[in-house]
Coordinates of C-alpha atoms in Angstrom, one line a residue:
Chain A
M1 CA 0.0 0.2 -0.1
M2 CA 3.0 2.2 1.2
W3 CA 4.7 1.9 -2.4
I4 CA 1.8 3.0 -4.3
M5 CA 1.2 6.0 -2.2
K6 CA 4.3 6.9 -2.7
L7 CA 4.3 5.9 -6.5
Y8 CA 1.0 8.1 -6.7
S9 CA 3.0 11.0 -4.9
L10 CA 5.4 10.6 -7.6
A11 CA 3.3 10.6 -10.4
L12 CA 1.7 13.9 -9.1
K13 CA 5.0 15.6 -9.5
L14 CA 3.9 15.5 -13.2
Y15 CA 1.6 18.3 -12.8
P16 CA 2.2 21.9 -12.9
Q17 CA 3.9 23.3 -9.8
Q18 CA 0.6 25.6 -9.1
F19 CA -1.7 22.9 -9.4
R20 CA 0.2 20.6 -6.9
F21 CA 0.4 23.5 -4.5
R22 CA -3.5 23.4 -4.5
F23 CA -4.7 19.9 -5.3
S24 CA -2.0 17.6 -4.3
S25 CA -2.6 16.9 -0.4
E26 CA -6.3 16.6 -1.2
M27 CA -5.9 14.3 -4.3
E28 CA -3.5 12.0 -2.2
E29 CA -5.7 11.8 0.5
I30 CA -8.6 11.0 -1.8
F31 CA -6.4 8.6 -3.9
H32 CA -5.7 6.9 -0.6
A33 CA -9.2 6.7 0.8
R34 CA -10.5 5.1 -2.9
L35 CA -7.3 2.7 -2.5
L36 CA -8.7 1.4 0.9
G37 CA -12.0 1.1 -0.4
A38 CA -10.6 -0.7 -3.6
C39 CA -8.9 -3.3 -1.7
E40 CA -12.0 -3.9 0.6
D41 CA -13.9 -4.9 -3.0
R42 CA -11.1 -6.8 -4.3
V43 CA -11.0 -4.2 -7.2
L44 CA -7.4 -3.2 -6.7
V45 CA -6.2 -3.8 -10.3
G46 CA -9.2 -2.4 -12.0
F47 CA -8.9 1.1 -10.1
I48 CA -5.1 1.3 -10.7
L49 CA -5.6 0.6 -14.4
R50 CA -8.1 3.5 -14.3
E51 CA -6.0 5.9 -12.6
L52 CA -3.1 5.2 -14.7
L53 CA -5.0 5.4 -18.2
Q54 CA -6.7 8.4 -17.3
L55 CA -3.6 9.8 -15.9
P56 CA -2.1 11.5 -19.7
G57 CA -5.6 12.7 -20.3
S58 CA -5.8 14.4 -17.2
L59 CA -2.1 15.5 -17.7
V60 CA -2.9 17.0 -21.1
G61 CA -5.9 18.8 -19.6
V62 CA -4.3 20.6 -16.9
Y63 CA -1.2 21.7 -18.7
M64 CA -3.5 22.8 -21.6
W65 CA -5.7 24.7 -19.5
S66 CA -2.7 26.4 -17.2
M67 CA -1.3 27.6 -20.5
S68 CA -4.5 29.1 -22.1
A69 CA -5.8 30.7 -19.0
G70 CA -3.0 32.7 -18.6
Q71 CA -2.8 35.0 -15.7
S72 CA -6.1 37.0 -16.0
T73 CA -7.7 34.1 -14.5
Q74 CA -9.3 34.4 -10.8
V75 CA -10.0 31.6 -8.9
A76 CA -13.0 31.8 -6.5
V77 CA -12.2 30.8 -3.0
S78 CA -14.7 31.9 -0.7
S79 CA -14.3 31.2 3.2
V80 CA -17.1 30.2 5.3
V81 CA -15.7 32.2 8.1
G82 CA -14.7 34.9 6.0
G83 CA -15.9 35.1 2.6
G84 CA -14.9 37.0 -0.4
T85 CA -12.8 36.1 -3.4
S86 CA -8.8 36.0 -4.1
G87 CA -6.8 35.7 -6.9
V88 CA -3.9 33.1 -6.6
N89 CA -2.1 33.7 -9.9
T90 CA 0.5 36.4 -10.0
P91 CA -0.3 38.8 -12.0
G92 CA 1.9 38.8 -15.5
E93 CA 3.2 42.2 -16.9
G94 CA 1.4 44.1 -19.6
W95 CA 2.3 44.3 -23.0
G96 CA 4.2 47.5 -22.6
A97 CA 6.1 46.1 -20.1
S98 CA 6.7 43.0 -22.0
F99 CA 7.7 44.5 -25.2
M100 CA 10.3 46.5 -23.5
A101 CA 11.4 43.2 -22.7
G102 CA 11.9 42.2 -25.9
L103 CA 12.9 45.4 -27.6
P104 CA 16.6 45.0 -27.1
H105 CA 16.8 41.6 -29.0
L106 CA 14.7 43.2 -31.7
L107 CA 17.0 46.3 -32.1
M108 CA 19.8 43.5 -32.2
G109 CA 18.3 42.0 -35.3
I110 CA 17.6 45.1 -36.9
F111 CA 21.1 46.3 -36.5
I112 CA 23.0 42.8 -37.3
V113 CA 20.3 42.0 -40.3
G114 CA 20.5 45.7 -41.5
S115 CA 24.2 46.0 -41.4
E116 CA 24.4 43.1 -43.4
I117 CA 21.7 43.7 -45.7
I118 CA 23.3 47.4 -46.4
Y119 CA 26.8 45.9 -47.0
M120 CA 25.1 43.6 -49.4
I121 CA 23.2 46.0 -51.5
T122 CA 25.5 49.2 -51.0
G123 CA 29.0 47.3 -50.8
I124 CA 29.8 50.0 -47.6
N125 CA 32.0 48.9 -45.5
Q126 CA 30.3 46.6 -43.0
N127 CA 32.8 47.9 -40.1
V128 CA 31.9 51.5 -40.5
F129 CA 28.3 51.0 -40.5
M130 CA 28.4 48.3 -37.8
N131 CA 30.4 51.2 -35.7
L132 CA 27.6 53.7 -36.2
L133 CA 25.1 50.9 -34.9
V134 CA 27.3 50.2 -32.0
I135 CA 27.4 54.1 -30.8
C136 CA 23.4 53.8 -31.3
F137 CA 22.9 51.0 -29.5
S138 CA 25.1 52.3 -26.8
L139 CA 23.4 55.3 -26.5
T140 CA 20.0 53.5 -26.1
L141 CA 21.6 51.1 -23.4
L142 CA 22.7 54.0 -21.8
G143 CA 19.5 55.4 -21.8
V144 CA 18.0 52.6 -20.3
L145 CA 21.0 52.1 -17.8
I146 CA 19.9 55.7 -16.6
F147 CA 16.2 55.3 -16.5
N148 CA 16.4 52.3 -14.5
I149 CA 19.0 53.8 -11.9
S150 CA 16.6 56.4 -11.7
K151 CA 13.4 54.9 -11.4
G152 CA 14.4 51.5 -9.6
W153 CA 15.3 48.0 -11.9
K154 CA 12.0 47.2 -13.7
S155 CA 11.5 43.6 -14.5
W156 CA 12.1 44.1 -18.2
S157 CA 15.8 45.4 -17.2
A158 CA 16.8 41.9 -17.1
S159 CA 17.1 41.4 -20.7
W160 CA 19.0 44.6 -21.3
I161 CA 21.6 44.2 -19.0
I162 CA 23.6 41.6 -20.5
Y163 CA 23.6 43.9 -23.5
M164 CA 24.8 46.4 -21.8
F165 CA 27.6 43.8 -20.1
V166 CA 28.2 42.8 -24.1
V167 CA 28.7 46.2 -25.2
A168 CA 30.5 47.5 -22.1
I169 CA 33.2 44.6 -22.7
L170 CA 33.1 45.5 -26.8
L171 CA 34.1 49.0 -26.0
L172 CA 36.6 48.3 -23.6
S173 CA 38.1 45.5 -25.9
Q174 CA 38.6 48.0 -28.3
I175 CA 40.1 50.6 -26.4
A176 CA 42.3 47.9 -24.8
N177 CA 43.3 46.9 -28.7
A178 CA 43.9 50.1 -29.6
I179 CA 46.5 51.3 -26.8
P180 CA 49.6 51.7 -28.7
H181 CA 52.2 48.8 -28.2
S182 CA 54.8 51.6 -27.2
I183 CA 52.9 51.9 -24.1
V184 CA 51.7 48.5 -22.9
A185 CA 54.7 46.5 -25.1
N186 CA 52.4 43.7 -25.6
N187 CA 48.6 43.6 -25.7
A188 CA 48.3 40.1 -26.2
W189 CA 46.9 39.7 -22.6
V190 CA 43.6 41.4 -24.1
S191 CA 42.9 38.0 -25.4
E192 CA 43.4 36.1 -22.4
V193 CA 41.2 38.4 -20.4
Q194 CA 38.3 38.0 -23.2
V195 CA 38.4 34.4 -22.7
L196 CA 39.2 34.2 -19.1
I197 CA 37.6 36.6 -17.1
I198 CA 34.9 37.8 -19.4
P199 CA 32.8 34.4 -19.4
L200 CA 33.2 34.3 -15.4
L201 CA 32.1 37.6 -15.1
L202 CA 29.1 36.7 -17.2
A203 CA 28.4 33.8 -15.4
Y204 CA 28.4 35.6 -12.3
L205 CA 26.1 38.3 -13.2
L206 CA 23.9 35.6 -14.9
Y207 CA 23.6 33.7 -11.2
K208 CA 23.3 36.9 -9.3
I209 CA 20.2 38.2 -11.3
A210 CA 18.9 34.8 -10.9
C211 CA 19.4 35.0 -7.1
R212 CA 17.4 38.6 -7.5
N213 CA 14.7 36.9 -9.7
R214 CA 14.5 33.7 -11.3
L215 CA 12.2 34.8 -13.9
R216 CA 14.7 37.5 -14.6
G217 CA 17.8 35.5 -14.7
L218 CA 15.7 33.4 -17.3
L219 CA 15.4 36.8 -19.2
A220 CA 18.8 37.7 -18.7
A221 CA 20.1 34.3 -20.2
V222 CA 18.5 34.7 -23.6
P223 CA 21.0 37.3 -25.1
P224 CA 24.3 34.9 -24.6
M225 CA 22.0 31.8 -25.6
A226 CA 21.5 33.7 -28.8
L227 CA 24.7 35.4 -29.4
L228 CA 27.0 32.1 -28.8
W229 CA 25.8 30.8 -32.3
L230 CA 27.9 33.3 -34.2
Y231 CA 30.5 30.5 -33.8
F232 CA 29.0 28.8 -36.9
L233 CA 28.7 31.9 -39.1
E234 CA 32.3 32.0 -40.4
F235 CA 32.4 32.0 -44.2
V236 CA 28.9 31.7 -44.5
P237 CA 27.3 33.8 -47.5
T238 CA 25.7 37.1 -46.4
L239 CA 22.2 36.6 -47.1
Q240 CA 22.2 33.0 -45.3
K241 CA 23.9 34.9 -42.5
S242 CA 21.4 37.7 -42.5
L243 CA 18.5 35.4 -42.4
A244 CA 19.9 33.1 -39.4
W245 CA 20.5 36.2 -37.4
G246 CA 16.9 37.5 -38.4
W247 CA 15.5 34.5 -37.1
M248 CA 17.5 34.3 -34.1
F249 CA 16.3 37.4 -32.9
L250 CA 12.7 37.3 -34.1
L251 CA 12.8 34.2 -31.6
A252 CA 14.6 35.6 -28.9
F253 CA 12.0 38.5 -29.2
T254 CA 8.9 36.9 -29.3
A255 CA 10.0 34.5 -26.4
T256 CA 11.2 37.3 -24.1
V257 CA 7.8 39.0 -24.5
M258 CA 5.7 36.2 -23.9
M259 CA 8.1 35.3 -20.7
L260 CA 7.2 38.3 -19.4
H261 CA 3.9 38.5 -20.1
T262 CA 2.9 35.0 -18.9
K263 CA 5.3 35.4 -15.8
R264 CA 4.9 31.9 -15.2
F265 CA 8.1 30.2 -14.2
V266 CA 7.6 26.8 -16.2
I267 CA 6.7 28.4 -19.6
A268 CA 9.0 30.9 -19.4
L269 CA 11.7 28.3 -18.9
G270 CA 10.3 26.5 -21.7
L271 CA 10.4 29.4 -23.6
A272 CA 14.0 30.4 -22.9
M273 CA 15.1 27.0 -24.0
A274 CA 13.1 27.1 -27.0
V275 CA 15.4 30.0 -28.3
P276 CA 18.4 28.3 -28.9
I277 CA 17.0 25.0 -29.6
L278 CA 14.5 26.3 -32.6
G279 CA 17.1 29.4 -33.3
G280 CA 20.6 27.4 -33.2
L281 CA 19.6 24.8 -35.7
P282 CA 20.1 27.0 -39.2
F283 CA 23.3 28.4 -38.1
V284 CA 25.0 24.6 -37.6
Y285 CA 23.3 23.7 -40.9
L286 CA 24.9 26.8 -42.3
G287 CA 28.4 26.3 -40.8
V288 CA 28.1 22.9 -42.1
Y289 CA 26.9 23.3 -45.6
M290 CA 28.0 26.8 -46.4
G291 CA 30.8 27.9 -43.6
G292 CA 34.2 26.2 -41.9
T293 CA 32.7 23.7 -39.5
L294 CA 32.7 20.9 -41.6
P295 CA 35.6 19.1 -40.2
F296 CA 38.1 17.6 -42.6
S297 CA 37.9 14.2 -41.5
E298 CA 34.1 14.4 -43.4
P299 CA 34.0 14.3 -47.1
V300 CA 30.7 15.9 -47.8
P301 CA 28.4 18.0 -45.4
S302 CA 25.4 15.8 -44.1
L303 CA 22.6 16.3 -41.5
Q304 CA 23.8 13.3 -39.2
E305 CA 27.0 15.7 -39.0
V306 CA 24.8 19.1 -38.3
F307 CA 23.3 17.0 -35.4
K308 CA 26.6 15.7 -34.5
Q309 CA 27.9 19.4 -33.9
Y310 CA 24.2 20.8 -32.8
I311 CA 23.4 18.7 -30.0
P312 CA 26.8 19.3 -27.8
F313 CA 26.6 22.6 -28.5
L314 CA 22.9 23.3 -27.8
A315 CA 23.5 21.5 -24.6
M316 CA 26.6 23.6 -23.7
V317 CA 24.8 26.9 -24.5
L318 CA 21.5 25.7 -22.3
T319 CA 24.2 25.4 -19.2
I320 CA 23.7 29.4 -19.7
V321 CA 20.2 29.3 -18.3
L322 CA 19.9 26.1 -16.5
G323 CA 23.7 26.5 -14.5
P324 CA 22.8 29.8 -12.5
Q325 CA 19.4 28.3 -11.8
L326 CA 20.5 25.1 -10.3
A327 CA 23.3 27.3 -8.3
V328 CA 20.1 29.4 -7.6
T329 CA 18.5 26.1 -5.9
L330 CA 21.3 25.2 -4.2
R331 CA 21.5 28.4 -2.7
A332 CA 18.2 28.4 -1.6
V333 CA 18.5 25.3 0.7
G334 CA 21.7 26.9 1.8
Y335 CA 19.9 29.7 2.9
E336 CA 17.3 27.7 4.7
S337 CA 19.6 25.8 6.4
K338 CA 21.2 29.3 7.6
K339 CA 21.3 28.7 11.4
V340 CA 24.0 25.9 11.1
G341 CA 26.6 27.5 8.2
G342 CA 24.4 26.4 5.1
K343 CA 25.0 30.1 3.9
I344 CA 28.9 29.2 4.0
F345 CA 28.5 26.1 2.5
Y346 CA 27.0 26.4 -0.7
R347 CA 29.2 29.0 -1.5
L348 CA 32.2 26.9 -1.1
A349 CA 30.4 24.5 -3.5
L350 CA 29.6 27.0 -5.9
G351 CA 33.3 28.2 -5.6
G352 CA 34.3 24.8 -6.5
I353 CA 32.1 24.8 -9.8
L354 CA 33.4 28.7 -10.6
L355 CA 36.8 27.2 -10.2
G356 CA 35.8 24.3 -12.6
L357 CA 34.7 26.8 -14.8
A358 CA 37.8 28.8 -14.7
L359 CA 39.8 25.8 -15.5
T360 CA 37.4 24.9 -18.8
L361 CA 38.2 28.7 -20.2
V362 CA 42.4 27.9 -19.4
Q363 CA 41.8 24.8 -21.1
W364 CA 39.9 26.5 -24.0
E365 CA 42.5 29.6 -23.8
M366 CA 45.5 27.0 -24.4
S367 CA 43.8 25.4 -27.1
L368 CA 43.1 28.6 -29.0
T369 CA 46.7 30.1 -28.4
D370 CA 50.0 29.2 -27.7
W371 CA 49.4 30.5 -24.0
H372 CA 50.4 27.8 -21.5
I373 CA 50.3 26.8 -17.8
S374 CA 52.2 23.8 -16.6
P375 CA 50.0 20.4 -16.3
K376 CA 51.1 20.4 -12.6
V377 CA 49.1 23.6 -12.1
M378 CA 46.3 22.6 -14.2
Q379 CA 46.1 19.2 -12.0
V380 CA 46.2 20.9 -8.6
G381 CA 43.4 23.4 -9.8
I382 CA 41.0 20.5 -10.9
I383 CA 41.9 18.8 -7.4
A384 CA 41.2 21.8 -5.8
S385 CA 38.0 22.3 -7.4
V386 CA 36.9 19.1 -6.8
M387 CA 37.6 19.1 -3.2
L388 CA 36.1 22.5 -2.9
Y389 CA 32.7 21.3 -4.2
L390 CA 32.9 18.2 -2.4
V391 CA 33.4 19.5 0.9
G392 CA 31.3 22.2 0.6
F393 CA 28.4 20.0 -0.6
A394 CA 29.3 17.6 2.5
L395 CA 28.9 20.6 4.8
L396 CA 25.7 21.4 3.2
V397 CA 24.1 18.3 3.4
W398 CA 25.8 18.1 7.1
S399 CA 23.9 21.5 8.2
V400 CA 20.3 20.6 6.2
M401 CA 20.8 17.2 8.7
R402 CA 20.6 19.5 11.5
S403 CA 18.3 21.5 10.5
E404 CA 15.2 20.5 11.7
E405 CA 12.6 22.7 10.0
L406 CA 14.6 21.1 6.5
L407 CA 14.5 17.7 7.7
D408 CA 10.4 17.6 7.6
K409 CA 10.6 18.9 4.2
K410 CA 9.7 16.0 1.6
D411 CA 12.1 15.1 -1.2
L412 CA 15.1 17.0 0.0
A413 CA 17.3 14.2 -0.1
L414 CA 16.5 13.8 -3.7
Q415 CA 16.7 17.2 -4.3
L416 CA 20.2 17.5 -2.8
V417 CA 21.4 14.3 -4.6
A418 CA 20.2 15.7 -8.1
L419 CA 21.9 18.9 -7.5
F420 CA 25.2 17.1 -6.6
V421 CA 25.0 15.2 -9.6
L422 CA 24.0 18.1 -11.9
L423 CA 26.0 20.8 -11.1
P424 CA 29.7 19.5 -12.2
F425 CA 28.1 19.3 -15.4
V426 CA 28.1 22.9 -16.3
P427 CA 31.9 23.1 -16.5
I428 CA 32.2 19.6 -18.1
L429 CA 29.5 20.3 -20.5
I430 CA 31.6 23.3 -21.7
L431 CA 34.8 21.5 -21.6
L432 CA 33.5 18.8 -23.8
T433 CA 32.1 21.3 -26.5
V434 CA 33.8 24.6 -26.6
P435 CA 35.2 25.2 -30.2
F436 CA 39.1 24.2 -30.9
G437 CA 38.7 22.4 -27.6
A438 CA 36.9 19.4 -27.6
M439 CA 34.6 19.3 -30.6
D440 CA 36.0 15.9 -31.6
Y441 CA 34.7 14.1 -28.4
T442 CA 31.4 14.8 -30.2
G443 CA 31.8 11.6 -32.2
S444 CA 30.6 9.7 -28.8
W445 CA 26.7 9.2 -29.1
L446 CA 27.3 8.1 -25.7
L447 CA 28.3 11.4 -24.6
T448 CA 25.5 13.0 -26.7
L449 CA 23.1 11.0 -24.5
V450 CA 24.5 11.9 -21.6
M451 CA 24.2 15.7 -22.5
I452 CA 20.6 15.4 -23.9
A453 CA 19.7 13.6 -20.3
W454 CA 21.6 16.6 -18.4
V455 CA 19.5 19.1 -19.9
F456 CA 16.2 17.2 -19.3
A457 CA 17.3 16.4 -15.6
A458 CA 18.6 19.9 -15.1
A459 CA 15.3 21.4 -16.6
W460 CA 13.1 19.1 -14.5
M461 CA 15.2 20.4 -11.2
V462 CA 14.8 23.6 -12.2
K463 CA 10.9 23.5 -12.8
E464 CA 10.7 22.1 -9.5
Chain B
M1 CA -18.3 39.0 -19.7
T2 CA -18.1 35.5 -20.9
N3 CA -21.4 34.3 -22.5
T4 CA -22.9 30.9 -21.0
D5 CA -22.8 29.6 -24.5
D6 CA -19.4 29.9 -24.4
F7 CA -18.9 26.9 -21.9
L8 CA -20.9 24.3 -24.1
P9 CA -21.0 21.2 -24.8
L10 CA -20.0 20.3 -21.5
Q11 CA -17.6 17.4 -21.1
E12 CA -18.8 14.4 -19.3
P13 CA -17.0 14.7 -16.2
T14 CA -17.5 18.3 -16.2
F15 CA -21.4 17.7 -16.5
Y16 CA -21.4 14.7 -13.9
I17 CA -19.5 17.2 -11.8
L18 CA -22.1 20.1 -11.8
L19 CA -24.6 17.7 -11.5
S20 CA -23.2 16.3 -8.5
L21 CA -22.4 20.3 -7.3
R22 CA -26.5 20.9 -8.5
G23 CA -27.4 18.6 -5.2
G24 CA -25.2 20.9 -2.7
E25 CA -21.7 21.3 -1.7
K26 CA -19.4 18.3 -1.3
H27 CA -16.2 17.4 -0.9
G28 CA -13.9 15.6 -3.8
Y29 CA -14.5 12.0 -2.6
A30 CA -18.0 12.7 -2.2
I31 CA -18.4 14.1 -5.8
L32 CA -16.5 11.0 -7.0
K33 CA -18.8 8.4 -5.1
D34 CA -21.9 10.4 -6.5
I35 CA -20.6 10.7 -9.8
A36 CA -20.7 6.8 -9.8
E37 CA -23.8 6.1 -8.0
M38 CA -25.4 8.6 -10.4
S39 CA -24.3 7.2 -13.3
S40 CA -24.9 3.3 -12.0
E41 CA -21.0 2.8 -11.9
Q42 CA -20.7 3.5 -15.6
V43 CA -18.9 7.0 -15.0
K44 CA -15.8 6.0 -12.7
L45 CA -13.6 9.3 -12.8
S46 CA -9.8 9.1 -11.9
T47 CA -8.4 11.4 -9.0
G48 CA -6.7 13.2 -11.6
T49 CA -9.4 13.7 -14.0
L50 CA -11.6 14.7 -11.1
Y51 CA -9.2 17.5 -10.1
G52 CA -8.2 18.5 -13.3
A53 CA -12.0 19.5 -14.3
L54 CA -12.0 20.8 -10.4
Y55 CA -9.2 23.2 -11.4
R56 CA -10.7 24.5 -14.4
L57 CA -13.9 25.1 -13.1
L58 CA -12.5 27.1 -10.1
D59 CA -10.3 29.0 -12.6
Q60 CA -13.7 29.7 -14.9
G61 CA -15.3 31.0 -11.8
L62 CA -18.4 28.4 -12.3
I63 CA -17.3 26.6 -8.7
E64 CA -16.0 27.7 -5.6
Q65 CA -14.0 26.3 -3.2
I66 CA -14.9 26.5 0.3
E67 CA -12.3 26.5 3.0
P68 CA -12.9 24.7 6.1
E69 CA -13.1 26.7 9.5
D70 CA -10.6 24.1 11.1
K71 CA -8.2 24.1 7.9
A72 CA -6.1 21.3 9.6
R73 CA -8.7 18.8 10.2
G74 CA -11.6 19.9 7.5
K75 CA -11.8 18.9 4.2
K76 CA -11.9 21.5 1.4
V77 CA -15.9 21.7 -0.2
Y78 CA -16.7 22.7 -3.7
R79 CA -20.2 24.8 -4.4
L80 CA -21.7 25.5 -7.5
M81 CA -21.8 28.9 -8.3
H82 CA -24.6 31.0 -9.9
S83 CA -22.8 30.9 -13.2
G84 CA -22.0 27.5 -12.9
L85 CA -25.5 27.0 -12.4
E86 CA -26.7 29.0 -15.4
V87 CA -24.0 26.9 -17.4
F88 CA -25.2 23.5 -16.3
D89 CA -29.4 24.9 -16.8
A90 CA -28.3 25.8 -20.5
E91 CA -26.4 22.4 -21.2
V92 CA -29.3 20.4 -19.9
S93 CA -31.6 22.9 -22.2
R94 CA -29.6 22.3 -25.0
M95 CA -29.4 18.5 -24.4
K96 CA -33.4 18.4 -24.4
H97 CA -33.3 20.1 -27.7
L98 CA -31.2 17.4 -29.0
M99 CA -33.7 14.8 -27.7
L100 CA -36.4 16.6 -29.3
A101 CA -34.7 16.5 -32.5
V102 CA -34.0 12.9 -32.2
N103 CA -37.4 12.3 -31.3
K104 CA -39.1 13.9 -33.9
K105 CA -36.7 12.2 -36.5
V106 CA -37.3 8.9 -35.3
E107 CA -41.4 9.9 -35.2
A108 CA -41.2 10.3 -38.7
I109 CA -39.5 7.8 -39.7
G110 CA -41.7 5.3 -37.9
G111 CA -39.4 4.0 -34.7
Q112 CA -40.1 4.4 -31.2
Q113 CA -39.2 7.4 -29.4
V114 CA -36.0 7.3 -27.1

């Protein structure tokens, strides 16, 4: 009996969170009563079969309703004592604010596609035009920055922040590259800073935004997830390149607007993930068929090669949205067990992950340039990263076990195990996929399957 | 303002739930038992189907959930709202019209009325 109840509790997890919040305890109670009744009447098999067979239909119905109902629905909950009606859904943003969230993608799309088309038609030097657009975009971003500082950071600002970061880095890089050699002797360090420091800063920024608000974390992850596919466009003809960018930014714009308008985390997560899933494929196709990503080992472009490159790269790109959300989940556990040091321990574990990420970037930099770090230093770094993670996590588990409030929490052990397994995959996936570094590993279907499994498991974990 | 006709036709579980609540407020288990009894055990809803339907009906404002006075021990009870009653009556009226049409046709071809 107990195991049937446990299975039923697990099955209930398939329903949307909001639905579970409202009905799961009631459903479990009724299921239990009916289960006892079915045992007495000796119709247990029929009862379980009916529950099982009707489950998919019920799930589809609930999900469909959740999505179509949007945020405008009100739930009538009256009280025998007090009466009255209250809404249970968090209201979504209006179309104006949602449009503002999508606007930077639209502008980026117009800028990039516009510059490509103008270059194609008029032959005007693309760099001149791009610089002009960068100035226009920078001024727009500056305006948005000033507005948000003076009026307080609006929810739509999350998708602008990363563009602000990217443009600031772009401008600083240009300045650094322009410094005469007579002043700095050698500015090769600019590349090292770009490859090592900037991704770490970006990862930290995405994590901090997600800490503040998980939905904003999703909004902020869309720009880097869209821009990274640039890797596949080398040598691709201008028209096809423009079409790919147009499609990507149109997707990013639509998804972002819908994310903020619905303001439901699960839907927003799905939309954020849909941007690279749907937008990235044309990039890989162009890279393999018209660009320069077809390996020398392959005689001709093929769809098989497209997917061989698409899936690992997609998994790597998805770490941008899922990684910070997983980290925030761990942080939440740490904060809840704060009485016994959890606040410090989760930081140790995340520090291990960040160090792993840094080592991945070092590896990448070494494969790109003649920059070199001794293997011993790398080994020490890897050991330190693993130890930091293991010690931090072990201490966090210890603090959870000492925290009485957390011990009562259902599924916490499962959640911790899942986090323990999933978090280290963030640097590992990047290491396995980064261009020039380990693309060769993607020939292994087993690894590809592991990557797909990670994406599903991480998305499931984050959804919870 | 949503028109009553927008809800029609009702799905079988929805119809039975409204029919059950037509007889007075009930908690989930009582609704299930009532439906099985009313349909002579022909309609047996799973717990998921029942709550999927209740979720939708609550959102549509056709029924309401009444919190028990003692939240820790009491069961949540569902009650038909006025709008729910209107929808139910409209569905019954639609079914009556259907039956009328069926009987007219059957009579015309010389069969026995349903």
